[in-house]
Protein backbone atom coordinates (compact mmCIF):
# COMPACT_ATOMS: atom_id res chain seq x y z
CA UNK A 1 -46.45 65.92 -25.22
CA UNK A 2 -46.84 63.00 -27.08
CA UNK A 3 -50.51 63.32 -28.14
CA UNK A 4 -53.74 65.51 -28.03
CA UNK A 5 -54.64 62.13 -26.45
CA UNK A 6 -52.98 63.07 -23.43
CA UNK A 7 -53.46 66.67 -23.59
CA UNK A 8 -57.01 65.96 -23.28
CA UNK A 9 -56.55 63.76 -20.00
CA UNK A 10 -54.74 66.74 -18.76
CA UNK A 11 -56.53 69.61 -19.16
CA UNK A 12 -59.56 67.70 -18.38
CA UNK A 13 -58.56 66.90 -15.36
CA UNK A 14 -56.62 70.75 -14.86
CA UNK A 15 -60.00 72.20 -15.31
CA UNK A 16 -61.81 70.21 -12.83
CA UNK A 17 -59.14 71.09 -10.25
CA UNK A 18 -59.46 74.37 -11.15
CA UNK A 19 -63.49 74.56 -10.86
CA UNK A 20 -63.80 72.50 -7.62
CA UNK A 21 -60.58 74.22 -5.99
CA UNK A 22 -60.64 78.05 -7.27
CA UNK A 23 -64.39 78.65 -8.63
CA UNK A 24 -66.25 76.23 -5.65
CA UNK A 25 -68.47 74.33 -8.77
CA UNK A 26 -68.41 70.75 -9.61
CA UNK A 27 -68.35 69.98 -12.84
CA UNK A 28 -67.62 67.23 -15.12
CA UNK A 29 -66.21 66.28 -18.58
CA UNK A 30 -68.84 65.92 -21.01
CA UNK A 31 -67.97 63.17 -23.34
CA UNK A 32 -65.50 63.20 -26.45
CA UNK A 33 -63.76 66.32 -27.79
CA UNK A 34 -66.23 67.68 -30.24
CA UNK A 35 -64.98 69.05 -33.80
CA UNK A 36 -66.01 72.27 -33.51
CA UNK A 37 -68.18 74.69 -31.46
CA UNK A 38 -69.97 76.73 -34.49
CA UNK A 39 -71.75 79.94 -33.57
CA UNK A 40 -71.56 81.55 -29.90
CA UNK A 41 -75.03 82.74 -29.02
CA UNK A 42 -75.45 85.04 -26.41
CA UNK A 43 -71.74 83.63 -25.05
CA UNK A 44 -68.71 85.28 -23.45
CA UNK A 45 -65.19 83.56 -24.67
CA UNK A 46 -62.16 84.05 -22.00
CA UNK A 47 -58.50 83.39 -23.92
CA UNK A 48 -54.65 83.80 -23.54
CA UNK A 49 -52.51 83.26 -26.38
CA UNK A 50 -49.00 80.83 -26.37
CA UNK A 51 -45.97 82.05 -27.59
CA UNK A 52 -42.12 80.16 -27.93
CA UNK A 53 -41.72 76.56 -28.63
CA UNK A 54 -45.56 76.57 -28.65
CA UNK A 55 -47.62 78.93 -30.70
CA UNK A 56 -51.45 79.43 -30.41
CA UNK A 57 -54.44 80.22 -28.02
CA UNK A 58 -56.61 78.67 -25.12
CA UNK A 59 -60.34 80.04 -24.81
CA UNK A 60 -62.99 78.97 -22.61
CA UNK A 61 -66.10 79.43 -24.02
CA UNK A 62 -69.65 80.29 -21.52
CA UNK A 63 -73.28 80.79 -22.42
CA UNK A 64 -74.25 83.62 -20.49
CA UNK A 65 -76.21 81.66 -17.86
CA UNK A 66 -73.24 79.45 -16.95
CA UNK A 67 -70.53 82.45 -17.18
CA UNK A 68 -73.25 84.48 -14.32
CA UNK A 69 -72.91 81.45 -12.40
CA UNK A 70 -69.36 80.76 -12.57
CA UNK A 71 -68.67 84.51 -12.14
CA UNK A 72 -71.49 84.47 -8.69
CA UNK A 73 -70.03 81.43 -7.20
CA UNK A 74 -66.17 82.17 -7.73
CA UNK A 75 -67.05 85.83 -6.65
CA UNK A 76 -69.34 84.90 -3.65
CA UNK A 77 -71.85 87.12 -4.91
CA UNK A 78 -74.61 87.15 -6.81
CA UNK A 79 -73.87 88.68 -10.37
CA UNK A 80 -77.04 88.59 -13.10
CA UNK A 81 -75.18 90.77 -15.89
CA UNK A 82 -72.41 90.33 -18.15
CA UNK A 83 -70.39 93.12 -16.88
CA UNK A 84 -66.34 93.78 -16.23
CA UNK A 85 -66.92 91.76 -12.74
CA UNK A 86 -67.83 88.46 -15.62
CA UNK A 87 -65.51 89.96 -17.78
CA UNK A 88 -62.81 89.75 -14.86
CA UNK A 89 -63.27 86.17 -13.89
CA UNK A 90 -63.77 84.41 -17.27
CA UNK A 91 -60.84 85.77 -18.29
CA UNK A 92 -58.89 84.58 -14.87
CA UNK A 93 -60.44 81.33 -15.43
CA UNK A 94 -58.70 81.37 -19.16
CA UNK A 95 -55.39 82.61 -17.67
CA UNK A 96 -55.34 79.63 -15.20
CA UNK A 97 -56.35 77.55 -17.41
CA UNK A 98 -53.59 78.73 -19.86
CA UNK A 99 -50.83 78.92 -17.32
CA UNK A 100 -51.41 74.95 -16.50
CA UNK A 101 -51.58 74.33 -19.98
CA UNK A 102 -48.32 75.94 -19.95
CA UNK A 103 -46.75 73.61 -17.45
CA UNK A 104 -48.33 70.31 -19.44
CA UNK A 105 -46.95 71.17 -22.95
CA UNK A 106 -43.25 72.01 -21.33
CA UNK A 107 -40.91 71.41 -19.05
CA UNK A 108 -42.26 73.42 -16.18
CA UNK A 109 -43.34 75.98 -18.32
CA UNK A 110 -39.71 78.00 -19.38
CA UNK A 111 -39.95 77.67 -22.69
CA UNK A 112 -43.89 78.89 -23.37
CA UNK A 113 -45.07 82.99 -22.42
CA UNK A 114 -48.43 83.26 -22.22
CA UNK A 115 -50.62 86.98 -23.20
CA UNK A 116 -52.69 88.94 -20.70
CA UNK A 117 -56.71 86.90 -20.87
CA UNK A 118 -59.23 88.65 -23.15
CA UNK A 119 -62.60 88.31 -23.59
CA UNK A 120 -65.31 88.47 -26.07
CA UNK A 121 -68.87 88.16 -25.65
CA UNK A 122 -72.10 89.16 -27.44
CA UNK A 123 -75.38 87.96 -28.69
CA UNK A 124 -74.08 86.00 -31.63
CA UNK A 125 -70.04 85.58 -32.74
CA UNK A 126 -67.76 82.66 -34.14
CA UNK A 127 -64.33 82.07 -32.69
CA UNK A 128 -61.51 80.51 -35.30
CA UNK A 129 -57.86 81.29 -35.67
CA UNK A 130 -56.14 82.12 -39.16
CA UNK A 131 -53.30 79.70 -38.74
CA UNK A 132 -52.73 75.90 -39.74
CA UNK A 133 -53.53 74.50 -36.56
CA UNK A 134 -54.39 71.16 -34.72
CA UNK A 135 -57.13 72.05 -32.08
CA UNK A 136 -58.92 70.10 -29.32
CA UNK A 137 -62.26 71.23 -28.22
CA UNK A 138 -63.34 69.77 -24.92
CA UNK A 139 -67.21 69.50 -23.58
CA UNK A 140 -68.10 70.22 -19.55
CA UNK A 141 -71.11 70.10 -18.15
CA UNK A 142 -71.75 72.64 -15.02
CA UNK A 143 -74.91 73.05 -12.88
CA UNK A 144 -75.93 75.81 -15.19
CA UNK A 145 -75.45 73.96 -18.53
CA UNK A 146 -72.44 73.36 -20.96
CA UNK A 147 -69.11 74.97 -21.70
CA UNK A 148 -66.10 74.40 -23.31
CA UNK A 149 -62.22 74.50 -23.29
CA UNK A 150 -60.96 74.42 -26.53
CA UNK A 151 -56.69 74.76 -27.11
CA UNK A 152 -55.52 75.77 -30.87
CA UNK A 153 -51.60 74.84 -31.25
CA UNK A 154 -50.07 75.90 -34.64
CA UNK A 155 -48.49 72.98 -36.80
């Protein structure tokens, strides 16, 4: 990878594909990376960790109302809680996210494992890793309002 210049054309465009193919929402990218994403407020965060020649995490994070929606339209049903069902597909939508991150920061993806998704949600949380890292935070606007991708890689 030669720059977070290029990382950021590629997972923008990775997580378009995977909205319009996998979830069935358009979306689009939202501007410039932003610096950081302060407080989560009544948010649920998706994430997989990176581990070998890269280290660090990729989390998606969703206000509620957008995670419902994302959840309802990639489920086919209607879904108005945050419950394991939200829990479930946030956290797919991290691990495909991850696993084509993956395939962009190595050679087909040999030399990078990634963890089993998490999530975390509630009415008010911050999300920041402990390591000396680079990061790139990335803006999308959905139908139901704005999200973000946002990759930490350790120096």
């Amino acid at each position: 990878m030669n720059s977070f210049v290029e990382l950021s054309d590629k997972l923008i465009e990775s997580t378009i594909e995977i909205f319009t193919g996998m979830v069935m929402m358009d979306i689009s990218s939202a501007g410039e990376p932003v610096e950081k994403t302060g407080t989560h407020k009544k948010s649920i965060t998706g994430m997989v960790g990176l581990a070998g020649t890269h280290k660090g995490i990729l989390a998606v994070h969703l206000p509620n109302e957008v995670a419902l929606a994302v959840t309802s339209s990639f489920l086919g049903v209607d879904v108005g809680e945050i419950n394991e069902d939200v829990q479930d597909a946030v956290g797919e939508i991290a691990n495909m996210l991850g696993g084509n991150l993956k395939t962009i920061l190595s050679d087909r993806g040999r030399d990078i494992q990634l963890s089993l998704p998490s999530t975390i949600f509630g009415d008010e949380y911050t999300f920041s890793s402990q390591a000396e890292s680079d990061w790139l935070i990335l803006p999308f606007q959905s139908p139901n309002g704005m999200f973000y991708v946002e990759v930490e890689l350790e120096r």
